[in-house]
Every structure is written in structure tokens, then in C-alpha cells.
Short mmCIF file of C-alpha atoms in Angstrom, two decimals:
data_model
loop_
_atom_site.label_atom_id
_atom_site.label_comp_id
_atom_site.label_asym_id
_atom_site.label_seq_id
_atom_site.Cartn_x
_atom_site.Cartn_y
_atom_site.Cartn_z
CA UNK A 1153 -65.30 -17.41 -26.37
CA UNK A 1154 -63.44 -13.04 -25.66
CA UNK A 1155 -62.69 -12.09 -22.00
CA UNK A 1156 -63.67 -7.94 -21.88
CA UNK A 1157 -62.93 -6.52 -18.02
CA UNK A 1158 -64.22 -9.20 -16.82
CA UNK A 1159 -66.81 -10.23 -19.11
CA UNK A 1160 -66.94 -13.35 -21.12
CA UNK A 1161 -68.84 -13.14 -24.77
CA UNK A 1162 -69.30 -17.13 -26.05
CA UNK A 1163 -68.50 -17.86 -29.27
CA UNK A 1164 -70.51 -19.98 -31.34
CA UNK A 1165 -69.14 -23.45 -31.50
CA UNK A 1166 -72.56 -25.34 -32.84
CA UNK A 1167 -72.14 -26.74 -36.36
CA UNK A 1168 -73.71 -25.30 -38.97
CA UNK A 1169 -76.27 -27.95 -39.55
CA UNK A 1170 -76.95 -28.80 -36.10
CA UNK A 1171 -81.05 -28.03 -36.13
CA UNK A 1172 -81.19 -30.02 -39.68
CA UNK A 1173 -84.24 -31.98 -40.23
CA UNK A 1174 -85.93 -30.74 -36.64
CA UNK A 1175 -87.50 -27.95 -38.27
CA UNK A 1176 -91.73 -29.05 -38.46
CA UNK A 1177 -90.34 -30.81 -34.62
CA UNK A 1178 -90.09 -27.64 -33.10
CA UNK A 1179 -93.02 -26.26 -34.96
CA UNK A 1180 -95.39 -29.03 -33.64
CA UNK A 1181 -94.18 -29.74 -30.17
CA UNK A 1182 -91.70 -26.95 -27.96
CA UNK A 1183 -93.62 -25.00 -25.89
CA UNK A 1184 -95.01 -22.02 -26.89
CA UNK A 1185 -93.05 -18.76 -24.69
CA UNK A 1186 -96.23 -17.89 -22.32
CA UNK A 1187 -98.80 -14.91 -23.37
CA UNK A 1188 -97.46 -13.48 -19.45
CA UNK A 1189 -93.93 -13.60 -20.70
CA UNK A 1190 -94.38 -11.82 -24.50
CA UNK A 1191 -96.50 -9.27 -22.68
CA UNK A 1192 -94.59 -8.61 -20.32
CA UNK A 1193 -91.83 -8.35 -22.33
CA UNK A 1194 -93.98 -5.81 -24.16
CA UNK A 1195 -94.84 -3.41 -21.60
CA UNK A 1196 -91.28 -3.01 -20.96
CA UNK A 1197 -89.97 -2.43 -24.12
CA UNK A 1198 -92.86 0.75 -24.55
CA UNK A 1199 -91.99 1.57 -28.21
CA UNK A 1200 -91.71 5.15 -29.19
CA UNK A 1201 -92.44 3.22 -32.55
CA UNK A 1202 -93.69 -0.05 -33.52
CA UNK A 1203 -92.11 0.13 -36.57
CA UNK A 1204 -89.12 -2.63 -36.80
CA UNK A 1205 -88.43 -6.45 -35.19
CA UNK A 1206 -85.39 -7.86 -35.61
CA UNK A 1207 -85.59 -11.87 -34.34
CA UNK A 1208 -82.55 -13.48 -34.25
CA UNK A 1209 -81.77 -17.32 -34.45
CA UNK A 1210 -86.08 -17.38 -35.32
CA UNK A 1211 -86.75 -20.80 -36.23
CA UNK A 1212 -89.98 -21.49 -37.29
CA UNK A 1213 -91.23 -17.91 -35.65
CA UNK A 1214 -91.69 -19.76 -32.20
CA UNK A 1215 -90.81 -15.95 -30.53
CA UNK A 1216 -91.36 -14.25 -33.71
CA UNK A 1217 -95.43 -14.80 -34.21
CA UNK A 1218 -96.31 -13.99 -31.48
CA UNK A 1219 -94.59 -10.53 -31.30
CA UNK A 1220 -95.41 -9.71 -34.93
CA UNK A 1221 -98.71 -8.34 -34.58
CA UNK A 1222 -96.87 -5.29 -32.28
CA UNK A 1223 -94.81 -4.18 -35.01
CA UNK A 1224 -95.46 -3.40 -39.36
CA UNK A 1225 -92.33 -4.80 -39.80
CA UNK A 1226 -90.33 -7.98 -38.88
CA UNK A 1227 -87.92 -9.01 -39.78
CA UNK A 1228 -86.40 -12.88 -38.68
CA UNK A 1229 -83.10 -14.58 -39.44
CA UNK A 1230 -82.37 -18.38 -39.16
CA UNK A 1231 -79.33 -20.02 -40.93
CA UNK A 1232 -80.97 -23.16 -40.68
CA UNK A 1233 -82.99 -22.97 -44.34
CA UNK A 1234 -85.17 -25.46 -42.51
CA UNK A 1235 -86.75 -23.78 -40.12
CA UNK A 1236 -87.29 -20.09 -42.40
CA UNK A 1237 -89.50 -23.20 -44.69
CA UNK A 1238 -91.19 -23.38 -42.23
CA UNK A 1239 -92.03 -20.21 -41.11
CA UNK A 1240 -93.20 -18.89 -43.69
CA UNK A 1241 -95.56 -21.07 -44.67
CA UNK A 1242 -96.70 -21.29 -41.02
CA UNK A 1243 -96.73 -16.67 -42.40
CA UNK A 1244 -98.89 -17.88 -44.78
CA UNK A 1245 -101.06 -21.01 -44.19
CA UNK A 1246 -101.72 -17.92 -40.98
CA UNK A 1247 -102.26 -14.78 -43.76
CA UNK A 1248 -99.03 -13.22 -41.37
CA UNK A 1249 -97.44 -10.90 -44.22
CA UNK A 1250 -95.26 -7.88 -41.93
CA UNK A 1251 -92.44 -10.99 -42.20
CA UNK A 1252 -89.41 -11.10 -44.67
CA UNK A 1253 -87.89 -14.97 -43.98
CA UNK A 1254 -83.38 -14.53 -44.03
CA UNK A 1255 -81.47 -17.80 -43.95
CA UNK A 1256 -78.50 -16.95 -42.93
CA UNK A 1257 -76.72 -15.83 -39.74
CA UNK A 1258 -77.80 -13.85 -37.66
CA UNK A 1259 -73.80 -12.04 -37.70
CA UNK A 1260 -74.61 -11.31 -41.00
CA UNK A 1261 -78.01 -9.49 -40.98
CA UNK A 1262 -76.78 -6.45 -42.92
CA UNK A 1263 -79.66 -3.08 -41.11
CA UNK A 1264 -79.42 0.22 -41.13
CA UNK A 1265 -78.22 1.76 -38.56
CA UNK A 1266 -80.75 3.55 -35.74
CA UNK A 1267 -83.87 1.23 -37.62
CA UNK A 1268 -84.97 -1.27 -34.87
CA UNK A 1269 -87.83 -0.43 -31.76
CA UNK A 1270 -87.08 -3.68 -30.67
CA UNK A 1271 -84.22 -6.73 -31.62
CA UNK A 1272 -84.58 -10.45 -29.61
CA UNK A 1273 -83.01 -13.87 -29.76
CA UNK A 1274 -85.36 -17.00 -28.14
CA UNK A 1275 -83.18 -20.11 -26.76
CA UNK A 1276 -80.59 -19.19 -28.99
CA UNK A 1277 -77.90 -16.93 -27.08
CA UNK A 1278 -75.53 -19.24 -26.05
CA UNK A 1279 -75.97 -19.60 -30.41
CA UNK A 1280 -74.60 -16.59 -31.42
CA UNK A 1281 -71.00 -14.91 -30.92
CA UNK A 1282 -72.36 -12.53 -28.43
CA UNK A 1283 -70.04 -10.20 -27.78
CA UNK A 1284 -70.67 -9.48 -31.66
CA UNK A 1285 -74.85 -9.41 -31.87
CA UNK A 1286 -75.07 -7.31 -28.84
CA UNK A 1287 -73.02 -4.35 -30.71
CA UNK A 1288 -75.24 -4.93 -33.89
CA UNK A 1289 -77.72 -5.02 -33.14
CA UNK A 1290 -77.19 -1.73 -29.93
CA UNK A 1291 -76.14 0.04 -33.94
CA UNK A 1292 -78.99 -1.70 -35.23
CA UNK A 1293 -81.28 0.15 -32.62
CA UNK A 1294 -82.92 3.68 -32.15
CA UNK A 1295 -82.47 5.61 -29.08
CA UNK A 1296 -84.13 3.96 -26.88
CA UNK A 1297 -85.34 0.76 -28.30
CA UNK A 1298 -84.39 -2.36 -26.55
CA UNK A 1299 -82.73 -5.50 -26.92
CA UNK A 1300 -84.10 -8.48 -25.66
CA UNK A 1301 -82.74 -12.45 -24.28
CA UNK A 1302 -85.44 -14.76 -24.15
CA UNK A 1303 -85.10 -17.97 -23.04
CA UNK A 1304 -86.83 -21.64 -21.43
CA UNK A 1305 -85.73 -24.89 -19.45
CA UNK A 1306 -85.65 -27.85 -21.51
CA UNK A 1307 -87.02 -30.46 -21.04
CA UNK A 1308 -83.59 -32.77 -19.59
CA UNK A 1309 -84.09 -29.87 -16.93
CA UNK A 1310 -87.07 -30.78 -15.08
CA UNK A 1311 -87.79 -32.34 -11.62
CA UNK A 1312 -90.52 -34.68 -12.27
CA UNK A 1313 -89.76 -38.77 -12.03
CA UNK A 1314 -90.75 -39.15 -16.08
CA UNK A 1315 -87.76 -36.58 -16.60
CA UNK A 1316 -85.51 -38.42 -15.03
CA UNK A 1317 -86.41 -41.39 -17.45
CA UNK A 1318 -86.40 -39.28 -20.46
CA UNK A 1319 -83.01 -38.28 -19.37
CA UNK A 1320 -81.61 -41.27 -19.65
CA UNK A 1321 -82.82 -42.05 -22.93
CA UNK A 1322 -81.04 -39.54 -24.01
CA UNK A 1323 -78.37 -40.10 -22.68
CA UNK A 1324 -78.28 -43.76 -23.44
CA UNK A 1325 -78.73 -43.54 -27.06
CA UNK A 1326 -76.98 -39.60 -27.51
CA UNK A 1327 -74.06 -39.56 -29.27
CA UNK A 1328 -73.47 -35.54 -27.59
CA UNK A 1329 -73.37 -34.75 -24.71
CA UNK A 1330 -74.79 -32.23 -22.34
CA UNK A 1331 -74.89 -28.48 -23.18
CA UNK A 1332 -77.40 -27.90 -19.76
CA UNK A 1333 -76.10 -23.79 -20.72
CA UNK A 1334 -78.90 -24.34 -24.27
CA UNK A 1335 -81.95 -23.12 -24.80
CA UNK A 1336 -82.83 -22.26 -21.09
CA UNK A 1337 -83.18 -18.75 -19.12
CA UNK A 1338 -80.10 -17.58 -17.59
CA UNK A 1339 -79.85 -13.67 -16.44
CA UNK A 1340 -77.00 -12.29 -18.49
CA UNK A 1341 -77.36 -8.77 -17.37
CA UNK A 1342 -74.14 -8.06 -16.97
CA UNK A 1343 -73.60 -8.97 -20.53
CA UNK A 1344 -75.51 -6.03 -21.76
CA UNK A 1345 -74.50 -3.88 -19.31
CA UNK A 1346 -70.62 -4.49 -20.39
CA UNK A 1347 -72.42 -3.31 -23.61
CA UNK A 1348 -73.41 -0.10 -23.24
CA UNK A 1349 -77.71 -0.73 -22.35
CA UNK A 1350 -79.09 0.11 -20.04
CA UNK A 1351 -82.04 -0.04 -17.36
CA UNK A 1352 -81.55 -3.99 -17.37
CA UNK A 1353 -84.13 -5.66 -16.41
CA UNK A 1354 -84.71 -9.36 -15.97
CA UNK A 1355 -88.20 -11.09 -15.93
CA UNK A 1356 -88.90 -15.47 -14.34
CA UNK A 1357 -92.23 -16.84 -14.96
CA UNK A 1358 -93.25 -20.30 -13.66
CA UNK A 1359 -96.22 -22.88 -15.75
CA UNK A 1360 -97.90 -25.57 -15.95
CA UNK A 1361 -97.12 -27.99 -18.91
CA UNK A 1362 -98.72 -31.26 -19.99
CA UNK A 1363 -97.74 -33.54 -22.29
CA UNK A 1364 -98.54 -36.05 -24.00
CA UNK A 1365 -96.16 -39.56 -25.34
CA UNK A 1366 -95.94 -38.04 -28.86
CA UNK A 1367 -95.25 -34.74 -27.11
CA UNK A 1368 -92.33 -35.67 -25.48
CA UNK A 1369 -90.61 -37.22 -28.49
CA UNK A 1370 -91.32 -34.73 -30.73
CA UNK A 1371 -90.01 -32.05 -28.27
CA UNK A 1372 -86.54 -34.42 -28.72
CA UNK A 1373 -86.94 -34.69 -31.58
CA UNK A 1374 -86.45 -31.27 -31.97
CA UNK A 1375 -83.49 -30.83 -30.48
CA UNK A 1376 -79.52 -30.82 -32.03
CA UNK A 1377 -79.67 -33.04 -29.10
CA UNK A 1378 -81.97 -35.75 -30.29
CA UNK A 1379 -82.56 -35.46 -33.84
CA UNK A 1380 -83.31 -37.99 -35.71
CA UNK A 1381 -80.10 -36.66 -37.30
CA UNK A 1382 -77.95 -37.44 -34.26
CA UNK A 1383 -79.59 -41.18 -33.22
CA UNK A 1384 -79.45 -42.20 -37.32
CA UNK A 1385 -80.67 -45.50 -37.27
CA UNK A 1386 -81.33 -46.00 -33.74
CA UNK A 1387 -84.16 -43.30 -34.01
CA UNK A 1388 -86.78 -46.18 -33.59
CA UNK A 1389 -85.70 -48.00 -31.01
CA UNK A 1390 -84.94 -44.80 -29.37
CA UNK A 1391 -88.61 -43.74 -29.88
CA UNK A 1392 -89.91 -47.31 -28.55
CA UNK A 1393 -88.24 -47.82 -25.49
CA UNK A 1394 -88.94 -44.31 -24.41
CA UNK A 1395 -92.54 -45.25 -24.56
CA UNK A 1396 -92.33 -48.32 -22.59
CA UNK A 1397 -90.33 -46.66 -20.09
CA UNK A 1398 -92.28 -43.46 -20.08
CA UNK A 1399 -95.77 -45.86 -20.25
CA UNK A 1400 -94.48 -48.47 -17.58
CA UNK A 1401 -94.08 -45.08 -14.94
CA UNK A 1402 -97.89 -43.24 -16.34
CA UNK A 1403 -99.94 -45.79 -18.11
CA UNK A 1404 -102.57 -42.83 -18.65
CA UNK A 1405 -100.08 -41.23 -21.05
CA UNK A 1406 -100.16 -37.95 -20.21
CA UNK A 1407 -96.95 -36.40 -18.07
CA UNK A 1408 -97.25 -33.31 -16.03
CA UNK A 1409 -94.03 -30.57 -15.28
CA UNK A 1410 -93.53 -27.47 -14.13
CA UNK A 1411 -91.83 -24.70 -16.43
CA UNK A 1412 -89.47 -21.99 -16.39
CA UNK A 1413 -88.80 -19.13 -18.54
CA UNK A 1414 -87.96 -15.62 -18.94
CA UNK A 1415 -86.34 -13.38 -19.71
CA UNK A 1416 -83.13 -9.90 -19.49
CA UNK A 1417 -83.65 -6.99 -21.69
CA UNK A 1418 -82.22 -3.94 -22.23
CA UNK A 1419 -82.28 -0.74 -23.89
CA UNK A 1420 -80.74 1.49 -26.28
CA UNK A 1421 -79.58 5.07 -24.30
CA UNK A 1422 -82.18 7.70 -26.34
CA UNK A 1423 -78.37 10.00 -26.42
#
């Protein structure tokens, strides 16, 4: 990590295959960003033009798709080829034709300077070389263009009784330690300001989400901490045990939670 004037910019410490085999689970079981977040983000961006959106570490398009119809062109990049394949299939099925998908590191993306209206990172800023991404994004943006970091608290940050059961099972069966700063919303305003972004603003939202047993299991399989690859031969036993425990505290199979999410946004100066 780099320390610039007291600001700490992290560099990625995650293997390239951290999300291998998770793309379909990610597509179907990750909680969508609420419409109020998407609308507020676009309201604050106020793009002079709506030419180009760049979505970094895009996954299968969780943030890409809700914003795609607001721009003429979209560039979506993710280091996991499976995520890109899933995103491309979804785009084809939905007749979304303005997205160009690239498998590779966001840090290696080659974009002409001063061409982007908005650059976004959804639930992945901690997995990127933060200093490099902020500097490159500033160069990619047009004057007045914006950079936005979007995030949502992970399921193991919940406060319901069933969340505790999930956490206990994950800690028992996963070979990876919890990383609570990943896939969650944090205020990164000071980091944006340290790279010359102005008009920095942070917004937070909370909404009610309803899970089933299948969606809880699917969500966990979508994560790098509890993927089937990480669980290995224990995946079936992990799933059976968790289903039994969750059914024991709620026989209806319906589990509610309050989900927190938000974004931090900064603007490139006009002059």
C-alpha cells in the first residue's frame, strides 16, 4: 500500500482466481442495488453528455446493467473471465447492445484521456490498486466527469439471529479468514480528495430484503470467501448443515434483513 500525506491507498492482495466458478451464483443471488441508489447517483453525476460509462471490476454487470441505458457506450471490465461470459450472456438475452465486455485487470485498461463521463467501481474498490485506479480514472474522465465507488454490506455484516447462524457456519467450513472491508460500503471521500477530485459526496441507504434458504446459500457461493471452490469437498456438507440450522430458527424458510448500501462520488474539475 502507498501512504501519501497520511492517506493510505491499498493495492490488491487477492489471487486472480478468487471468484472462479462464482459468476452464475453472483448473477442470480447477489442483492441488486436499489433503484433509489441508482437514481441518486445519476442525479448527482449530472453528465453534460451521456457518451461513455466505464464500469471497473464489473462482475456479471450488477452495476453495469442498471446504468447502461443512461449512456451511449459502456465499457465493462473484470479480471474473471467467467464473470464476463455471464455478463455477455445476460446482455444478449436482454438485447442490451451498448456494452463492450473485457476480461482483464482494470489497472491495464487502455482508455483515451478525457473521454469518459462516469467511471464506477461496485463492491470491488478494495480489490484494486486504489491509487493507480484513481489516477487513471481522473485522466479518463472529461472535465466535470465523475468517479463513483458503490458498495453494499455483505451478508455476514447483518444483525439478525439468522446472520449469526450463517457466520458460524462460514467460519467453521471456510478456509479463509473474514475480510469485513470487502464488498461493503465505506466512505472513501478522503482518498478521492487526495487525488484531486472535487465536490466529493457520500450517500447511504437502507432497505428491507427477503431471503430464502436457496438465496442465502446461493449468495454465499457467490463470494470469494465461501465459494464452492473454497469449500471443496465439504460444500455439500456445509450446505446441508446450514439449511438444517436455518430451518431450526425459522421453519417458514423466509429470512428478512436490513441491508445497508451507498456510494462515494467525486468530480473532475472543469478547468
